[in-house]
Amino acid sequence: MSFSQLVIPVFVAHQGCPHRCIFCDQHAIIGNNDGRQAVTLTPAGVIAVIDTWLARPRRFPGARVQVAFYGGSFTGMDQARQKELLRAVNPYLADGRVDALRLSTRPDYVVEETPAFLSRHGVEVVELGVQSMQDEVLAASRRGHGAAQVVQAVAHLRRAGIRVGLQLMLGLPGDSTVRFLDTIARVAELAPDFVRLYPTVVIAGSGLADLTAVGRYRPLGLNRAVALAARAKVFFAQHDIPVARMGLQPLPELAAKVVAGPYHPAFGELVLARLFFKTARRLLAGSGPARLAVAAQDESALRGWKNSNIKRLQALGLLSDSKIEIVPDQARYTVQLIGNSPASGSIFETVRTV
C-alpha cells in the first residue's frame, strides 16, 4: 500500500447484492460522493466524479491515481452493467490520468472467469467483504456465503495477478474472542495484501437493530472492540500484512443512524493510542526519570484521545510532565525512551509499537 496514492471513490450504492446482511443498512454506511445518500450511478456520473477529483489541488502531484468502486458488490451486477461503468474509466486509463481501478465485492461473486474480465478493464485491486472466517458467524449474520468461498475467491484473484484486500468485522452475532482470533489467523494464512477492520455497530432499520431491541444481540462495548482491533493490528503486523483502515468512515448520516455499538469517529486512533500506551507504560516502568520520543505523525496516538494516555501515565507515577519529544527521522510506530537529564541524554531503548 503506497501512501503516495490518490484514490477516487465512486459509490455504486448497494448494487449487485441481493442479500440483506443482518448488520446492513447500506445507505447509512456509504453515503455518496458528496456525503449525501447515494443514488443510482451512471457512466456520466463516474466521469463527473473523476473530473471533480482530478481538478482538485493535490498534496502529492506525482501520486498514482486509482478509481475505486465502493459500496456494493460490483461483480454481482449484470456484466453489461459492469462493463459500462468500467469503460467510463477507459479514456482516463488510456491517457494516463488514471493508473488503475479497484473495487469491492463479495467472495461468492468471484468465480473462475471473474479475474480475467476485471484485469482486461484495468482492475488491479479487489476488496472482498469477508467479515468472518467462521461459518456459524456468517450464517448468523445472513451473509449467504461460507469461509470456503473466501479461500476460493482469493485463489482466483491471485492467479490473475490481482491484489487482494479483505474486510473483517468485530463483534458479529455468534462471534467470540476465540472465534475472532481464529478468523484473523485464517486470514493471515491467505496472505492478503491488506485488511480493513470494522467494528459491528447497530444501525436503525437493520436486522441487528431488531435483535438488539428484544435483547437477542448485545454489541461490543467500545473498550472491548478497541482491544480486539488492537490484537488484530499487532497480529497482522507480525505477519507483514498492512491494516489499511480501522473503524467506519465518520459520516454524519451514519452517526445519526447508529443506535448501539462501538461507534467512534476516531476508532482507529483509539486502537493506536491503546498500543502506544501499553508500549510507553512498559518502557517507563522502572526506568527512572526519562522522556518519550516519537515521530511527529505518532504524537497524537501516544498522547491518546484528549490526552488520555498522558493523564494515565501521570496517574501511575510514570511520567512527570506532558512533554513529548518529536524526532524527525524516527520510524513510525516506535517509541524511544530518552534520559531525562543532560548527562544522560542518550537513547535508552527504542520499541516498535506495531
Coordinates of C-alpha atoms in Angstrom, one line a residue:
M1 CA 0.0 0.0 0.0
S2 CA 1.6 3.2 -1.1
F3 CA 1.0 6.4 0.8
S4 CA 1.6 8.5 -2.4
Q5 CA -1.6 7.3 -4.0
L6 CA -4.8 9.2 -4.8
V7 CA -7.9 7.0 -4.5
I8 CA -11.0 8.5 -6.2
P9 CA -14.1 6.9 -4.5
V10 CA -17.1 6.1 -6.7
F11 CA -20.1 4.6 -4.9
V12 CA -22.3 2.0 -6.5
A13 CA -24.8 2.2 -3.7
H14 CA -25.5 -1.4 -2.7
Q15 CA -25.9 -2.5 -6.3
G16 CA -25.1 -6.1 -7.2
C17 CA -26.0 -7.6 -3.8
P18 CA -29.4 -9.4 -3.4
H19 CA -28.6 -10.2 0.3
R20 CA -29.6 -8.1 3.3
C21 CA -27.0 -8.9 5.9
I22 CA -28.2 -8.6 9.4
F23 CA -26.0 -5.6 10.2
C24 CA -26.6 -3.7 6.9
D25 CA -28.4 -0.5 6.1
Q26 CA -26.1 0.3 3.2
H27 CA -27.3 3.8 2.5
A28 CA -26.4 4.9 6.1
I29 CA -23.0 3.3 5.8
I30 CA -21.7 4.6 2.5
G31 CA -23.4 7.9 1.6
N32 CA -22.4 9.2 -1.9
N33 CA -19.6 11.1 -3.3
D34 CA -20.8 14.4 -1.8
G35 CA -21.6 12.9 1.6
R36 CA -25.3 12.6 0.9
Q37 CA -27.4 9.5 0.4
A38 CA -26.2 7.5 -2.6
V39 CA -28.2 7.4 -5.9
T40 CA -28.0 5.1 -8.9
L41 CA -24.7 5.5 -10.7
T42 CA -24.4 6.2 -14.4
P43 CA -21.3 6.3 -16.7
A44 CA -21.8 10.1 -16.8
G45 CA -21.8 10.1 -13.1
V46 CA -18.5 8.2 -13.0
I47 CA -16.9 10.7 -15.3
A48 CA -18.2 13.6 -13.3
V49 CA -16.7 12.2 -10.1
I50 CA -13.3 11.5 -11.7
D51 CA -13.2 15.0 -13.3
T52 CA -14.1 16.6 -10.0
W53 CA -11.3 14.8 -8.1
L54 CA -8.7 15.3 -10.8
A55 CA -9.4 19.1 -10.8
R56 CA -8.6 19.4 -7.1
P57 CA -5.1 20.5 -5.9
R58 CA -3.0 17.6 -4.8
R59 CA -0.6 17.3 -1.9
F60 CA 1.4 14.7 -3.9
P61 CA 1.1 15.7 -7.6
G62 CA 3.1 12.6 -8.8
A63 CA 0.9 10.1 -6.8
R64 CA -0.6 7.1 -8.6
V65 CA -4.3 7.6 -9.2
Q66 CA -6.8 4.8 -8.6
V67 CA -10.6 4.9 -9.3
A68 CA -12.3 2.8 -6.6
F69 CA -15.8 1.4 -6.9
Y70 CA -17.1 1.1 -3.4
G71 CA -20.4 0.5 -1.6
G72 CA -21.8 -2.6 -3.3
S73 CA -20.9 -6.0 -4.7
F74 CA -19.5 -4.8 -8.0
T75 CA -19.1 -8.3 -9.7
G76 CA -22.7 -9.2 -8.6
M77 CA -24.1 -6.7 -11.1
D78 CA -25.0 -7.8 -14.6
Q79 CA -21.8 -8.0 -16.6
A80 CA -23.1 -5.4 -19.2
R81 CA -23.6 -3.0 -16.3
Q82 CA -20.1 -3.7 -15.0
K83 CA -18.7 -3.0 -18.5
E84 CA -20.4 0.3 -18.9
L85 CA -19.1 1.6 -15.6
L86 CA -15.6 0.2 -16.1
R87 CA -15.5 1.6 -19.7
A88 CA -16.3 5.0 -18.4
V89 CA -12.8 5.0 -16.9
N90 CA -11.1 3.7 -20.0
P91 CA -10.2 7.1 -21.5
Y92 CA -8.5 8.1 -18.3
L93 CA -6.5 4.9 -18.2
A94 CA -5.6 5.3 -21.9
D95 CA -4.1 8.8 -21.5
G96 CA -2.5 8.1 -18.1
R97 CA -4.7 10.4 -15.9
V98 CA -5.8 7.3 -14.0
D99 CA -3.4 4.4 -13.4
A100 CA -5.7 1.6 -12.3
L101 CA -9.1 0.6 -10.9
R102 CA -10.1 -1.1 -7.7
L103 CA -13.4 -2.4 -6.5
S104 CA -15.2 -4.2 -3.6
T105 CA -17.4 -7.3 -3.9
R106 CA -18.4 -10.4 -2.2
P107 CA -16.4 -13.6 -2.1
D108 CA -19.2 -15.7 -3.7
Y109 CA -19.3 -13.3 -6.6
V110 CA -15.8 -14.1 -7.7
V111 CA -15.8 -17.1 -10.0
E112 CA -13.0 -18.6 -12.0
E113 CA -13.7 -16.3 -15.0
T114 CA -14.1 -13.1 -13.0
P115 CA -10.5 -12.0 -12.5
A116 CA -9.6 -12.2 -16.3
F117 CA -12.6 -10.0 -17.0
L118 CA -11.6 -7.5 -14.4
S119 CA -7.9 -7.5 -15.5
R120 CA -8.9 -6.6 -19.1
H121 CA -10.6 -3.5 -17.7
G122 CA -7.7 -2.3 -15.7
V123 CA -8.7 -3.6 -12.2
E124 CA -5.6 -4.2 -10.1
V125 CA -7.1 -4.4 -6.6
V126 CA -10.2 -6.2 -5.4
E127 CA -11.5 -5.9 -1.8
L128 CA -13.6 -8.8 -0.5
G129 CA -16.2 -8.4 2.2
V130 CA -15.2 -11.4 4.2
Q131 CA -16.4 -10.2 7.7
S132 CA -15.6 -13.6 9.3
M133 CA -13.9 -16.9 8.6
Q134 CA -16.4 -18.7 10.9
D135 CA -19.3 -20.4 9.1
E136 CA -21.5 -20.1 12.2
V137 CA -20.9 -16.4 12.4
L138 CA -21.5 -15.9 8.7
A139 CA -24.8 -17.8 8.9
A140 CA -26.0 -15.8 11.9
S141 CA -25.1 -12.6 10.0
R142 CA -27.1 -13.8 7.0
R143 CA -24.1 -13.3 4.7
G144 CA -25.1 -16.0 2.2
H145 CA -21.5 -17.4 1.8
G146 CA -19.1 -19.5 3.8
A147 CA -15.4 -19.4 4.6
A148 CA -14.5 -21.8 1.8
Q149 CA -15.7 -19.3 -0.8
V150 CA -13.3 -16.7 0.7
V151 CA -10.4 -19.1 0.2
Q152 CA -11.5 -19.9 -3.4
A153 CA -12.1 -16.2 -4.3
V154 CA -8.6 -15.2 -3.1
A155 CA -7.1 -18.1 -5.1
H156 CA -8.9 -17.0 -8.3
L157 CA -7.8 -13.4 -7.9
R158 CA -4.2 -14.2 -7.1
R159 CA -3.8 -16.4 -10.2
A160 CA -4.8 -13.4 -12.3
G161 CA -2.2 -11.2 -10.5
I162 CA -4.9 -9.0 -8.8
R163 CA -4.0 -7.7 -5.4
V164 CA -6.5 -8.7 -2.7
G165 CA -7.8 -6.8 0.4
L166 CA -10.0 -8.5 3.0
Q167 CA -12.6 -6.6 5.1
L168 CA -13.3 -8.0 8.6
M169 CA -15.9 -7.2 11.2
L170 CA -15.6 -7.3 15.0
G171 CA -18.5 -8.4 17.2
L172 CA -20.8 -10.0 14.8
P173 CA -23.7 -12.2 16.1
G174 CA -22.3 -15.5 17.3
D175 CA -18.7 -14.3 17.4
S176 CA -16.4 -14.5 20.3
T177 CA -12.8 -13.7 21.2
V178 CA -11.7 -17.2 20.4
R179 CA -13.6 -17.3 17.1
F180 CA -12.3 -13.8 16.1
L181 CA -8.7 -14.7 16.8
D182 CA -9.2 -17.9 14.7
T183 CA -10.5 -15.7 11.9
I184 CA -7.5 -13.4 11.9
A185 CA -5.2 -16.4 11.9
R186 CA -7.0 -18.0 9.0
V187 CA -7.0 -14.6 7.1
A188 CA -3.2 -14.3 7.7
E189 CA -2.8 -17.8 6.1
L190 CA -4.3 -16.3 2.9
A191 CA -1.6 -13.5 3.0
P192 CA -3.8 -10.7 1.7
D193 CA -2.1 -7.5 0.5
F194 CA -4.0 -5.6 3.2
V195 CA -7.0 -5.8 5.6
R196 CA -9.6 -3.5 6.9
L197 CA -11.1 -3.8 10.4
Y198 CA -14.7 -2.6 11.1
P199 CA -16.5 -2.8 14.5
T200 CA -20.1 -4.0 14.2
V201 CA -22.4 -1.2 15.1
V202 CA -26.2 -1.4 15.2
I203 CA -27.9 0.7 12.5
A204 CA -31.5 1.8 12.7
G205 CA -33.6 -0.2 10.2
S206 CA -31.2 -3.2 10.2
G207 CA -32.0 -6.7 11.3
L208 CA -29.4 -6.3 14.0
A209 CA -31.5 -3.4 15.4
D210 CA -34.5 -5.7 15.7
L211 CA -32.4 -8.3 17.6
T212 CA -30.9 -5.6 19.9
A213 CA -34.4 -4.2 20.7
V214 CA -35.5 -7.6 22.0
G215 CA -32.3 -8.5 23.8
R216 CA -31.1 -11.2 21.4
Y217 CA -28.0 -9.3 20.4
R218 CA -25.6 -7.4 22.6
P219 CA -23.0 -5.3 20.8
L220 CA -19.4 -5.0 21.9
G221 CA -18.5 -2.1 24.2
L222 CA -16.1 0.4 22.8
N223 CA -13.2 -0.6 25.0
R224 CA -13.6 -4.3 24.1
A225 CA -13.8 -3.5 20.4
V226 CA -10.7 -1.4 20.6
A227 CA -8.9 -4.2 22.5
L228 CA -9.8 -6.8 19.9
A229 CA -8.8 -4.5 17.0
A230 CA -5.5 -3.8 18.7
R231 CA -4.8 -7.6 19.0
A232 CA -5.6 -8.0 15.3
K233 CA -3.4 -5.0 14.3
V234 CA -0.4 -6.5 16.2
F235 CA -1.1 -10.0 14.8
F236 CA -1.2 -8.7 11.2
A237 CA 1.9 -6.6 11.7
Q238 CA 3.7 -9.7 12.8
H239 CA 2.7 -11.3 9.5
D240 CA 3.7 -8.2 7.5
I241 CA 0.0 -7.6 6.5
P242 CA -0.9 -3.9 6.5
V243 CA -4.1 -2.8 8.1
A244 CA -5.5 -0.1 5.7
R245 CA -8.2 1.1 8.0
M246 CA -9.7 0.5 11.4
G247 CA -13.3 1.9 12.0
L248 CA -16.1 3.1 9.8
Q249 CA -15.9 6.4 7.9
P250 CA -17.2 9.1 10.2
L251 CA -20.1 10.2 8.0
P252 CA -22.9 12.4 9.6
E253 CA -25.5 10.1 8.0
L254 CA -24.0 7.1 9.7
A255 CA -23.6 8.7 13.1
A256 CA -27.2 9.8 13.1
K257 CA -28.4 6.2 12.5
V258 CA -26.2 4.3 15.0
V259 CA -28.5 3.1 17.8
A260 CA -25.9 1.0 19.7
G261 CA -22.4 -0.5 19.5
P262 CA -18.8 0.7 19.5
Y263 CA -19.1 3.6 17.0
H264 CA -16.4 6.3 17.4
P265 CA -15.4 8.8 14.7
A266 CA -11.7 8.2 15.6
F267 CA -11.9 4.4 16.2
G268 CA -8.5 3.8 14.5
E269 CA -6.9 6.4 16.6
L270 CA -8.2 4.8 19.8
V271 CA -6.7 1.5 18.7
L272 CA -3.3 3.0 18.0
A273 CA -3.5 5.0 21.3
R274 CA -4.1 1.8 23.2
L275 CA -1.0 0.2 21.6
F276 CA 1.2 3.3 22.3
F277 CA 0.0 3.4 25.9
K278 CA 1.0 -0.2 26.5
T279 CA 4.4 0.4 24.9
A280 CA 5.0 3.6 26.9
R281 CA 4.0 2.1 30.2
R282 CA 6.3 -0.9 29.6
L283 CA 9.2 1.4 28.8
L284 CA 8.7 3.8 31.7
A285 CA 8.2 1.2 34.4
G286 CA 11.4 1.1 36.4
S287 CA 13.3 3.4 34.1
G288 CA 13.7 6.4 36.5
P289 CA 13.4 9.9 35.1
A290 CA 13.0 9.8 31.4
R291 CA 11.3 11.3 28.4
L292 CA 9.4 9.7 25.5
A293 CA 10.0 10.4 21.8
V294 CA 8.0 9.6 18.7
A295 CA 7.7 10.6 15.1
A296 CA 5.6 13.7 14.5
Q297 CA 2.8 11.6 12.9
D298 CA 2.5 9.5 16.0
E299 CA 2.3 12.2 18.7
S300 CA -1.5 12.2 18.8
A301 CA -1.5 8.4 19.2
L302 CA 1.0 8.5 22.0
R303 CA -0.9 11.2 23.8
G304 CA -4.2 9.4 23.3
W305 CA -7.8 10.7 22.8
K306 CA -8.0 14.1 24.6
N307 CA -4.5 13.4 26.1
S308 CA -5.9 10.4 28.0
N309 CA -2.6 8.4 27.7
I310 CA -0.5 11.2 29.2
K311 CA -3.0 11.5 32.1
R312 CA -3.0 7.8 32.8
L313 CA 0.8 7.6 32.7
Q314 CA 1.0 10.6 35.1
A315 CA -1.6 9.0 37.4
L316 CA 0.5 5.8 37.5
G317 CA 3.5 8.0 38.5
L318 CA 5.4 7.1 35.4
L319 CA 5.6 10.5 33.7
S320 CA 6.2 13.8 35.4
D321 CA 5.0 16.1 32.7
S322 CA 3.2 16.0 29.4
K323 CA 6.1 16.9 27.1
I324 CA 6.7 14.5 24.3
E325 CA 9.8 14.8 22.2
I326 CA 9.4 14.8 18.4
V327 CA 12.2 13.1 16.5
P328 CA 12.0 14.0 12.7
D329 CA 13.7 10.9 11.4
Q330 CA 12.2 8.4 13.9
A331 CA 10.5 5.4 12.4
R332 CA 6.7 5.4 12.5
Y333 CA 5.0 3.4 15.3
T334 CA 8.1 3.4 17.5
V335 CA 8.6 4.9 20.9
Q336 CA 12.0 5.9 22.3
L337 CA 12.9 6.2 25.9
I338 CA 15.4 9.0 26.4
G339 CA 17.4 10.0 29.5
N340 CA 15.8 13.0 31.3
S341 CA 19.0 14.8 32.3
P342 CA 21.7 16.5 30.1
A343 CA 24.2 13.9 31.4
S344 CA 22.1 11.0 30.3
G345 CA 20.6 12.3 27.1
S346 CA 21.3 9.1 25.2
I347 CA 18.5 6.8 23.9
F348 CA 17.9 4.1 26.5
E349 CA 15.6 1.9 24.3
T350 CA 13.5 2.0 21.1
V351 CA 10.5 -0.2 20.9
R352 CA 8.2 -0.8 18.0
T353 CA 4.5 -0.5 18.9
V354 CA 3.1 -2.4 15.9

